[in-house]
Amino acid sequence: MKSHSITLWILCMLLLQACSSRTIETVIVDNQPDTPSAPEIMEAADQESIDNVLRIGEVNNITGFDPLFALNPASQRAIQLIYEGLVTLDEQDDIKPAIAKRWQISSDSLQYTFYLDKSTYYHDDESFNSGIGRRVRASDFKQAFERMASRDVPPNAAELFVDHISGFEAYSYEQREVYQPEERTLDQIDGIQANNDSTLTFTLIERDPDFLYKLASPFAVVYPQEALRRRTNGLKDHPVGTGPFSFGASSGDTLYILNRNTDYRITDENEVLQKPKRVEILNLEDEARIFRQFALGRLNVIMELGPQMIQTLVNSDNELEISYREQYELGVIDHKESYIVRYNPNNKHGLDSRHASTLANILPFDSLKANLGNPSLQLIYQADGQDDESSLDDLKQRFTQGREGQSLILAFGSDLSAQLLSAQIINQYKKDFKAVLMDQRVFSRNIFLYLDQQTRYTPHHQTETLPQEILRFDKDRYYLINNNIDGIGFNSYSWWLNLNDARVSENVPLSNHVN
């Protein structure tokens, strides 16, 4: 009775908060109407077994399974389950071997030579002529790194390596700036050489203490070129990697089923039998619906709590509210994730850094934090604390309430926390200006302010103030686990996830669930 009452109460709270505090409604559409529904796939899977199935809830959008297009932590956590790189991280953030069983670093730290594990094979897939996954070759890594430089992919991966790998900058510049392929003169990155099928060498132009960490990032995983060539959407909807789980099925953009790769570095057959043989990822950008599935036992873990769940479940001491401690475990990753507000110097309004600093200075952080209800939120950077009355008057005159065609626009990225933080910031500015919140991924001339999450990939990544940065907020990352699971591995990086040692017991049959 206690558990039932708690569940009803929190569901009501989440639904009320969803109606009152969210300013932009998210509508989930199944973009593949001919595929089976999420319940149909899960019901069919449960006919086989309800044990050894790990069910994950993600409230932030999984944008696909192509590693170079996976730009948010939710997508990158899925990437980590399917793909591998040369090296990986452990729960203490230390570098460990992955596909590279060992490596050598030259005395001047400018050359890294990796020796691949010859027993590593891609998942079986129809993109291979035989349908059977082939062995990973060093040339696969070389081709994956050269693809990072392509104009057809986001620049995020290339930005990690372009300043240090010899020849990367020139190759990347030519790929992105010389539009006619026949006019390009460079056919490879000189600093990446596949010496043979199992040996790969990187040559750097200067020392990079974070180089191994960059190689452990979700951008540096390997995949076969066959999978890119033989499907219209490449890896986006059907990934092929070497990791502990292979892609099984999907229901639109809502449910993804991954099957355990039984050939993945097996050392103990009996131990493998105890581990999840399937992972099901339920992806809903609706916190109330995700928590409802979790509270009913349909999910074992929510990988990242959204802002409304944090308000309800986490107390002022940054701990789980006492009412839920017998049922759930709250995980707190206290290495902060950053949310950064920048200004656009190329805006059409003629606004400059003085105006941006004024906007940073007038934001009342205490009020903002109280409205968000996140006990871990911190303001760690605020540009130019001096008052500038002339800039404030100029802003008020330019963005007068009710004036046609003049709005102070704050745009934000796709992360739910970024959305809610942006909404609270714009609400503060509405007291003085005509201000509008916009869901947009890039700057345009009518946008003056932009807020997005900054993901960390190395120990020293993004510790310095970025150009045009006026505000930076940090917060903890929270996850929620049911008491029927253990062994999930997390570390301080939001995108890292290890399910190799996870164990699930007493999953609730789907017949007991309410949709």
Coordinates of C-alpha atoms in Angstrom, one line a residue:
M1 CA 0.0 0.0 0.0
K2 CA 2.9 2.4 0.8
S3 CA 4.5 1.7 -2.5
H4 CA 1.2 2.2 -4.4
S5 CA 0.5 5.5 -2.7
I6 CA 4.0 6.8 -3.3
T7 CA 3.8 5.9 -7.0
L8 CA 0.5 7.7 -7.4
W9 CA 1.7 10.8 -5.6
I10 CA 4.9 11.1 -7.7
L11 CA 3.0 10.5 -10.9
C12 CA 0.6 13.3 -10.1
M13 CA 3.5 15.6 -9.1
L14 CA 5.3 15.0 -12.3
L15 CA 2.2 15.5 -14.5
L16 CA 1.4 18.8 -12.7
Q17 CA 5.0 20.0 -13.1
A18 CA 5.0 19.0 -16.8
C19 CA 1.9 21.2 -17.4
S20 CA 3.1 24.1 -15.4
S21 CA 6.9 24.5 -15.9
R22 CA 7.5 23.2 -19.4
T23 CA 7.2 26.0 -21.9
I24 CA 7.6 23.9 -25.1
E25 CA 5.6 20.8 -25.7
T26 CA 7.5 17.8 -27.1
V27 CA 5.4 15.5 -29.4
I28 CA 6.8 12.0 -30.0
V29 CA 6.0 10.7 -33.4
D30 CA 6.8 7.2 -34.6
N31 CA 8.6 7.9 -37.9
Q32 CA 8.4 4.3 -39.0
P33 CA 4.7 3.5 -38.9
D34 CA 5.1 0.1 -40.5
T35 CA 7.3 -1.3 -37.8
P36 CA 5.8 -3.1 -34.8
S37 CA 4.9 -1.0 -31.8
A38 CA 7.1 -0.9 -28.7
P39 CA 4.6 -3.0 -26.6
E40 CA 4.4 -5.6 -29.4
I41 CA 8.2 -6.0 -29.6
M42 CA 8.5 -6.2 -25.8
E43 CA 5.6 -8.6 -25.5
A44 CA 7.1 -10.9 -28.1
A45 CA 10.5 -10.7 -26.5
D46 CA 8.9 -11.6 -23.1
Q47 CA 7.5 -14.8 -24.5
E48 CA 11.1 -16.0 -24.7
S49 CA 12.2 -14.8 -21.2
I50 CA 11.6 -12.1 -18.7
D51 CA 14.9 -12.8 -17.0
N52 CA 18.3 -11.5 -17.9
V53 CA 16.8 -8.6 -19.7
L54 CA 18.0 -5.1 -18.7
R55 CA 15.6 -2.3 -19.4
I56 CA 16.8 1.2 -19.6
G57 CA 14.9 4.5 -19.7
E58 CA 16.3 7.6 -21.5
V59 CA 14.5 10.9 -21.4
N60 CA 16.9 12.7 -23.8
N61 CA 16.6 11.9 -27.5
I62 CA 18.7 9.2 -29.0
T63 CA 19.4 10.7 -32.4
G64 CA 20.8 7.6 -34.1
F65 CA 23.6 5.1 -34.0
D66 CA 26.2 6.7 -36.3
P67 CA 29.0 7.6 -33.9
L68 CA 29.9 10.8 -35.7
F69 CA 26.3 12.1 -35.4
A70 CA 25.8 11.0 -31.7
L71 CA 26.3 14.4 -30.1
N72 CA 24.4 14.1 -26.8
P73 CA 25.1 11.7 -23.8
A74 CA 22.0 9.6 -24.4
S75 CA 23.1 8.7 -27.9
Q76 CA 26.7 8.2 -26.9
R77 CA 25.7 5.8 -24.1
A78 CA 24.0 3.6 -26.7
I79 CA 27.1 3.9 -29.0
Q80 CA 29.3 2.6 -26.1
L81 CA 27.2 -0.6 -25.9
I82 CA 27.5 -1.4 -29.6
Y83 CA 30.9 -0.1 -30.7
E84 CA 34.5 -0.1 -29.4
G85 CA 37.6 1.9 -30.1
L86 CA 41.3 1.2 -29.6
V87 CA 41.1 1.9 -25.8
T88 CA 38.3 2.5 -23.3
L89 CA 37.9 3.8 -19.8
D90 CA 37.0 2.1 -16.5
E91 CA 34.9 3.2 -13.6
Q92 CA 37.9 5.1 -12.2
D93 CA 38.4 7.1 -15.5
D94 CA 41.6 5.2 -16.2
I95 CA 42.6 4.1 -19.7
K96 CA 42.2 0.4 -20.5
P97 CA 42.7 -1.8 -23.6
A98 CA 39.8 -2.4 -25.9
I99 CA 40.4 -3.5 -29.5
A100 CA 44.1 -2.6 -29.0
K101 CA 45.5 -5.3 -26.7
R102 CA 48.7 -3.2 -26.2
W103 CA 50.4 0.0 -27.4
Q104 CA 53.8 1.7 -27.4
I105 CA 54.5 5.4 -27.0
S106 CA 57.8 6.8 -28.3
S107 CA 60.2 8.5 -26.0
D108 CA 59.2 12.0 -27.3
S109 CA 55.5 11.1 -26.9
L110 CA 54.9 11.9 -30.6
Q111 CA 54.2 8.4 -31.9
Y112 CA 51.7 5.9 -30.7
T113 CA 51.6 2.4 -32.1
F114 CA 48.7 0.1 -31.4
Y115 CA 48.6 -3.6 -31.7
L116 CA 45.0 -4.9 -32.4
D117 CA 43.5 -8.0 -30.9
K118 CA 43.3 -10.3 -33.8
S119 CA 40.3 -12.1 -32.3
T120 CA 38.0 -9.0 -32.6
Y121 CA 35.3 -9.4 -35.2
Y122 CA 32.4 -7.2 -36.3
H123 CA 28.8 -8.3 -35.4
D124 CA 27.2 -10.6 -38.0
D125 CA 25.3 -8.4 -40.5
E126 CA 23.9 -8.6 -44.0
S127 CA 26.2 -5.8 -45.1
F128 CA 28.9 -8.4 -45.3
N129 CA 28.8 -10.7 -48.4
S130 CA 28.6 -13.8 -46.2
G131 CA 26.4 -12.2 -43.5
I132 CA 29.2 -13.1 -41.0
G133 CA 31.2 -10.3 -39.4
R134 CA 34.8 -10.1 -40.6
R135 CA 37.9 -9.4 -38.5
V136 CA 38.6 -5.8 -37.6
R137 CA 41.6 -4.4 -39.6
A138 CA 43.9 -1.4 -38.8
S139 CA 42.7 0.2 -42.1
D140 CA 39.2 0.3 -40.6
F141 CA 40.4 2.8 -38.0
K142 CA 42.3 4.8 -40.6
Q143 CA 39.1 5.1 -42.7
A144 CA 37.0 6.0 -39.7
F145 CA 39.4 8.9 -38.7
E146 CA 39.4 10.1 -42.3
R147 CA 35.6 10.1 -42.3
M148 CA 35.7 12.5 -39.3
A149 CA 37.2 15.2 -41.6
S150 CA 34.4 14.8 -44.2
R151 CA 32.1 17.8 -44.8
D152 CA 29.2 15.3 -44.6
V153 CA 29.5 14.8 -40.8
P154 CA 29.5 17.1 -37.8
P155 CA 32.9 18.6 -36.9
N156 CA 32.8 17.5 -33.3
A157 CA 35.0 14.4 -33.7
A158 CA 37.5 16.2 -35.9
E159 CA 37.9 19.0 -33.4
L160 CA 39.3 16.5 -30.8
F161 CA 42.2 15.5 -33.1
V162 CA 42.8 18.2 -35.7
D163 CA 45.4 20.2 -33.7
H164 CA 47.6 17.2 -32.8
I165 CA 47.6 14.4 -35.4
S166 CA 50.1 15.2 -38.2
G167 CA 48.3 16.0 -41.5
F168 CA 44.8 16.0 -40.0
E169 CA 44.3 19.8 -40.3
A170 CA 45.3 20.0 -43.9
Y171 CA 43.2 17.0 -44.9
S172 CA 40.2 18.2 -42.9
Y173 CA 40.5 21.7 -44.4
E174 CA 40.6 20.4 -47.9
Q175 CA 37.7 18.0 -47.4
R176 CA 35.5 20.8 -46.0
E177 CA 36.6 23.7 -48.2
V178 CA 37.5 22.2 -51.6
Y179 CA 34.0 21.3 -53.0
Q180 CA 35.0 19.4 -56.1
P181 CA 36.6 16.1 -55.1
E182 CA 38.7 15.9 -58.3
E183 CA 40.4 19.2 -57.2
R184 CA 41.6 17.8 -53.9
T185 CA 45.3 16.8 -53.6
L186 CA 45.4 14.9 -50.3
D187 CA 44.1 11.3 -50.3
Q188 CA 44.9 10.5 -46.6
I189 CA 45.9 11.8 -43.2
D190 CA 49.7 11.3 -43.2
G191 CA 49.8 11.0 -39.4
I192 CA 47.6 7.8 -39.4
Q193 CA 49.2 4.7 -40.9
A194 CA 47.9 1.1 -41.0
N195 CA 51.2 -0.7 -41.0
N196 CA 49.5 -4.0 -41.5
D197 CA 46.1 -5.5 -40.7
S198 CA 46.8 -5.5 -36.9
T199 CA 49.2 -2.5 -36.4
L200 CA 48.2 1.2 -36.4
T201 CA 50.4 4.2 -35.9
F202 CA 49.5 7.8 -35.0
T203 CA 52.1 10.5 -35.4
L204 CA 51.5 13.8 -33.5
I205 CA 52.9 17.2 -34.3
E206 CA 53.1 18.1 -30.6
R207 CA 52.6 16.3 -27.3
D208 CA 49.0 15.7 -26.3
P209 CA 48.6 14.4 -22.7
D210 CA 44.9 13.7 -23.4
F211 CA 45.4 11.7 -26.6
L212 CA 44.5 8.3 -25.2
Y213 CA 41.4 9.8 -23.6
K214 CA 40.4 11.2 -27.0
L215 CA 40.8 7.7 -28.4
A216 CA 38.5 6.4 -25.7
S217 CA 35.7 8.8 -26.6
P218 CA 32.6 7.6 -28.4
F219 CA 33.7 9.5 -31.6
A220 CA 36.8 7.3 -32.0
V221 CA 35.0 3.9 -32.3
V222 CA 35.4 1.7 -35.3
Y223 CA 32.9 0.4 -37.8
P224 CA 33.0 -1.4 -41.2
Q225 CA 32.8 0.6 -44.4
E226 CA 30.5 -2.0 -45.8
A227 CA 27.8 -0.9 -43.4
L228 CA 28.1 2.7 -44.6
R229 CA 28.0 1.8 -48.3
R230 CA 25.2 -0.8 -48.3
R231 CA 22.4 1.1 -46.5
T232 CA 20.8 4.4 -47.5
N233 CA 21.1 5.7 -43.9
G234 CA 24.4 4.1 -43.2
L235 CA 24.8 3.4 -39.5
K236 CA 22.0 5.7 -38.3
D237 CA 19.3 3.1 -38.0
H238 CA 21.3 -0.1 -38.1
P239 CA 24.7 0.1 -36.4
V240 CA 27.4 -2.5 -36.8
G241 CA 30.2 -2.6 -34.3
T242 CA 32.3 -5.0 -32.2
G243 CA 30.9 -4.2 -28.7
P244 CA 29.2 -6.3 -26.0
F245 CA 25.8 -5.8 -27.6
S246 CA 24.6 -5.9 -31.2
F247 CA 21.6 -4.2 -32.7
G248 CA 18.5 -6.3 -32.7
A249 CA 15.3 -4.3 -33.5
S250 CA 13.6 -1.0 -33.1
S251 CA 10.2 0.5 -32.9
G252 CA 10.5 3.9 -34.6
D253 CA 12.5 6.2 -32.4
T254 CA 10.9 4.9 -29.1
L255 CA 12.3 1.4 -28.4
Y256 CA 15.6 -0.1 -29.2
I257 CA 16.5 -3.8 -28.5
L258 CA 20.2 -4.9 -28.3
N259 CA 21.3 -8.5 -28.1
R260 CA 24.3 -9.7 -26.2
N261 CA 27.3 -10.5 -28.4
T262 CA 28.1 -14.0 -27.2
D263 CA 31.5 -13.9 -28.9
Y264 CA 32.6 -10.8 -26.9
R265 CA 35.7 -11.7 -25.0
I266 CA 34.2 -14.7 -23.2
T267 CA 36.3 -15.9 -20.3
D268 CA 33.8 -17.8 -18.2
E269 CA 30.7 -19.4 -19.8
N270 CA 28.9 -19.8 -16.5
E271 CA 29.4 -16.1 -15.7
V272 CA 28.0 -15.1 -19.1
L273 CA 24.8 -16.9 -18.4
Q274 CA 24.1 -14.7 -15.4
K275 CA 24.5 -11.5 -17.4
P276 CA 21.8 -9.7 -19.4
K277 CA 21.3 -11.3 -22.7
R278 CA 19.3 -8.4 -24.0
V279 CA 19.1 -4.7 -23.4
E280 CA 16.0 -2.7 -24.1
I281 CA 16.2 1.1 -24.3
L282 CA 12.9 3.0 -24.0
N283 CA 13.4 6.5 -25.3
L284 CA 10.6 8.9 -24.3
E285 CA 11.0 12.7 -24.0
D286 CA 8.3 12.7 -21.3
E287 CA 9.5 12.4 -17.7
A288 CA 6.1 11.4 -16.3
R289 CA 5.8 8.5 -18.8
I290 CA 9.4 7.3 -18.2
F291 CA 8.9 7.4 -14.4
R292 CA 5.6 5.6 -14.7
Q293 CA 7.3 2.7 -16.5
F294 CA 10.0 2.7 -13.9
A295 CA 7.7 2.8 -10.9
L296 CA 5.7 -0.1 -12.4
G297 CA 8.8 -2.2 -12.7
R298 CA 9.1 -2.1 -16.5
L299 CA 12.4 -0.3 -16.3
N300 CA 15.4 -1.2 -14.2
V301 CA 17.2 2.1 -14.5
I302 CA 16.7 5.7 -15.7
M303 CA 20.0 6.7 -17.0
E304 CA 19.7 10.5 -16.5
L305 CA 16.9 12.2 -14.5
G306 CA 15.2 15.0 -16.1
P307 CA 14.6 18.3 -14.3
Q308 CA 11.1 17.6 -13.1
M309 CA 12.1 14.2 -11.6
I310 CA 15.0 15.9 -9.8
Q311 CA 12.6 18.4 -8.3
T312 CA 10.4 15.6 -7.0
L313 CA 12.9 12.9 -6.0
V314 CA 16.0 14.8 -4.8
N315 CA 16.1 16.8 -1.5
S316 CA 18.0 19.9 -0.6
D317 CA 20.9 17.7 0.7
N318 CA 21.3 16.3 -2.8
E319 CA 20.0 12.9 -1.6
L320 CA 17.0 10.7 -2.5
E321 CA 13.9 11.7 -0.6
I322 CA 13.5 9.4 2.3
S323 CA 10.1 8.0 1.1
Y324 CA 11.8 6.3 -1.8
R325 CA 15.0 4.9 -0.3
E326 CA 13.6 1.4 0.3
Q327 CA 12.6 1.0 -3.3
Y328 CA 15.2 2.9 -5.3
E329 CA 18.8 3.9 -5.4
L330 CA 19.8 7.4 -6.5
G331 CA 23.2 7.7 -8.2
V332 CA 24.9 11.1 -8.1
I333 CA 27.8 11.7 -10.5
D334 CA 29.4 14.7 -8.9
H335 CA 31.7 15.6 -11.7
K336 CA 29.8 18.6 -13.0
E337 CA 28.2 18.9 -16.5
S338 CA 28.3 22.4 -17.8
Y339 CA 25.6 24.5 -19.5
I340 CA 27.0 27.5 -21.3
V341 CA 25.3 30.7 -22.5
R342 CA 27.1 32.5 -25.3
Y343 CA 26.3 35.6 -27.3
N344 CA 26.3 36.0 -31.1
P345 CA 28.7 38.8 -32.2
N346 CA 27.2 38.6 -35.7
N347 CA 23.6 39.4 -34.6
K348 CA 21.4 41.7 -36.7
H349 CA 20.7 44.0 -33.8
G350 CA 24.1 45.5 -33.5
L351 CA 24.5 44.2 -30.0
D352 CA 28.0 43.7 -28.6
S353 CA 29.9 42.2 -25.6
R354 CA 28.7 45.1 -23.4
H355 CA 25.1 44.2 -24.0
A356 CA 25.9 40.5 -23.4
S357 CA 27.7 41.3 -20.1
T358 CA 24.7 43.3 -19.0
L359 CA 22.4 40.4 -19.6
A360 CA 24.7 38.2 -17.6
N361 CA 24.9 40.7 -14.8
I362 CA 21.1 41.2 -14.3
L363 CA 20.3 37.5 -14.1
P364 CA 19.2 36.7 -10.5
F365 CA 20.8 33.3 -9.9
D366 CA 19.2 32.6 -6.6
S367 CA 15.7 33.1 -8.1
L368 CA 16.7 30.9 -11.0
K369 CA 18.0 28.1 -8.8
A370 CA 14.9 28.2 -6.6
N371 CA 12.6 27.9 -9.7
L372 CA 14.6 25.0 -11.1
G373 CA 14.7 23.1 -7.8
N374 CA 18.0 21.5 -8.5
P375 CA 20.2 21.5 -5.4
S376 CA 23.4 20.9 -7.3
L377 CA 23.1 23.8 -9.7
Q378 CA 26.0 26.3 -9.5
L379 CA 26.8 29.5 -11.3
I380 CA 30.5 29.2 -11.9
Y381 CA 31.1 32.0 -14.5
Q382 CA 29.4 35.3 -15.0
A383 CA 30.9 37.7 -17.5
D384 CA 31.8 41.3 -16.5
G385 CA 30.1 42.0 -13.2
Q386 CA 30.1 45.8 -13.6
D387 CA 26.8 47.7 -14.1
D388 CA 26.3 49.3 -17.5
E389 CA 23.2 51.5 -17.3
S390 CA 23.5 52.7 -20.9
S391 CA 23.6 49.1 -22.2
L392 CA 20.6 48.2 -20.1
D393 CA 18.7 51.2 -21.3
D394 CA 19.6 50.3 -24.9
L395 CA 18.4 46.8 -24.5
K396 CA 15.1 47.9 -22.9
Q397 CA 14.5 50.4 -25.7
R398 CA 15.4 47.9 -28.4
F399 CA 13.3 45.0 -27.0
T400 CA 10.3 46.9 -25.6
Q401 CA 7.3 44.8 -24.6
G402 CA 4.7 44.8 -27.3
R403 CA 7.0 46.2 -30.0
E404 CA 6.6 44.4 -33.3
G405 CA 9.6 42.6 -34.8
Q406 CA 12.1 43.1 -32.0
S407 CA 12.6 40.2 -29.6
L408 CA 15.5 39.2 -27.5
I409 CA 15.9 35.5 -28.5
L410 CA 17.5 32.8 -26.5
A411 CA 18.0 29.5 -28.4
F412 CA 18.8 26.2 -26.8
G413 CA 20.0 22.7 -27.7
S414 CA 17.9 19.5 -27.5
D415 CA 18.8 18.3 -24.0
L416 CA 15.8 18.5 -21.5
S417 CA 17.9 20.2 -18.8
A418 CA 19.1 22.8 -21.3
Q419 CA 15.5 23.4 -22.4
L420 CA 14.2 24.0 -18.8
L421 CA 17.2 26.1 -17.8
S422 CA 16.7 28.2 -20.9
A423 CA 13.0 28.6 -20.2
Q424 CA 13.8 29.8 -16.6
I425 CA 16.4 32.3 -17.9
I426 CA 14.1 33.7 -20.5
N427 CA 11.3 34.1 -17.9
Q428 CA 13.7 36.2 -15.8
Y429 CA 14.4 38.4 -18.9
K430 CA 10.8 38.8 -19.7
K431 CA 10.5 41.1 -16.7
D432 CA 12.4 43.7 -18.6
F433 CA 12.2 42.9 -22.3
K434 CA 10.2 41.2 -25.0
A435 CA 12.0 37.9 -24.9
V436 CA 11.4 34.7 -26.8
L437 CA 12.7 31.1 -26.3
M438 CA 13.6 29.2 -29.5
D439 CA 14.4 25.5 -30.1
Q440 CA 17.3 25.8 -32.6
R441 CA 20.6 24.0 -32.9
V442 CA 22.7 26.8 -34.5
F443 CA 23.1 30.6 -34.4
S444 CA 21.3 32.8 -36.9
R445 CA 21.6 36.6 -37.1
N446 CA 18.3 37.2 -35.3
I447 CA 19.5 35.1 -32.3
F448 CA 21.7 36.9 -29.7
L449 CA 22.0 34.3 -27.0
Y450 CA 22.4 30.5 -27.2
L451 CA 22.5 27.9 -24.4
D452 CA 23.7 24.3 -24.8
Q453 CA 25.3 21.5 -22.8
Q454 CA 29.0 21.1 -23.0
T455 CA 30.1 17.4 -22.9
R456 CA 33.5 16.5 -21.5
Y457 CA 35.7 13.9 -23.3
T458 CA 39.1 14.3 -21.6
P459 CA 40.3 15.4 -18.1
H460 CA 41.2 18.9 -19.4
H461 CA 38.4 19.3 -21.9
Q462 CA 36.6 22.7 -21.8
T463 CA 38.0 23.9 -18.6
E464 CA 38.7 27.4 -20.1
T465 CA 36.1 30.0 -20.8
L466 CA 34.8 29.7 -24.4
P467 CA 34.7 32.7 -26.8
Q468 CA 31.6 34.8 -26.3
E469 CA 30.7 32.9 -23.2
I470 CA 28.8 35.0 -20.7
L471 CA 27.3 32.4 -18.3
R472 CA 28.3 28.9 -17.2
F473 CA 26.2 26.6 -15.0
D474 CA 27.3 23.3 -13.5
K475 CA 25.1 20.6 -12.1
D476 CA 25.4 16.9 -11.0
R477 CA 24.1 14.1 -13.1
Y478 CA 21.5 11.8 -11.4
Y479 CA 20.4 8.3 -12.3
L480 CA 17.8 6.1 -10.6
I481 CA 18.1 2.3 -10.2
N482 CA 15.5 -0.3 -9.1
N483 CA 16.6 -2.7 -6.3
N484 CA 16.5 -5.7 -8.7
I485 CA 19.7 -4.8 -10.5
D486 CA 23.4 -4.4 -9.7
G487 CA 26.7 -4.2 -11.5
I488 CA 26.0 -1.2 -13.8
G489 CA 29.2 0.7 -14.3
F490 CA 29.4 4.6 -14.4
N491 CA 32.3 7.0 -14.2
S492 CA 32.6 10.8 -14.2
Y493 CA 31.9 11.0 -18.0
S494 CA 28.2 11.4 -18.8
W495 CA 28.5 9.3 -22.0
W496 CA 30.3 6.3 -20.5
L497 CA 28.4 3.2 -19.5
N498 CA 29.5 -0.4 -18.8
L499 CA 26.9 -3.2 -18.7
N500 CA 29.4 -6.1 -18.9
D501 CA 29.0 -7.0 -15.2
A502 CA 25.3 -6.0 -14.8
R503 CA 22.9 -8.5 -13.3
V504 CA 19.1 -8.4 -13.2
S505 CA 16.8 -10.4 -11.1
E506 CA 13.0 -10.7 -10.8
N507 CA 11.9 -8.6 -13.8
V508 CA 8.1 -7.9 -13.6
P509 CA 6.2 -9.7 -16.4
L510 CA 4.8 -7.3 -19.0
S511 CA 1.4 -8.7 -18.5
N512 CA 1.4 -6.9 -15.1
H513 CA 2.2 -3.5 -16.7
V514 CA -0.2 -0.7 -17.6
N515 CA 0.6 1.2 -20.8

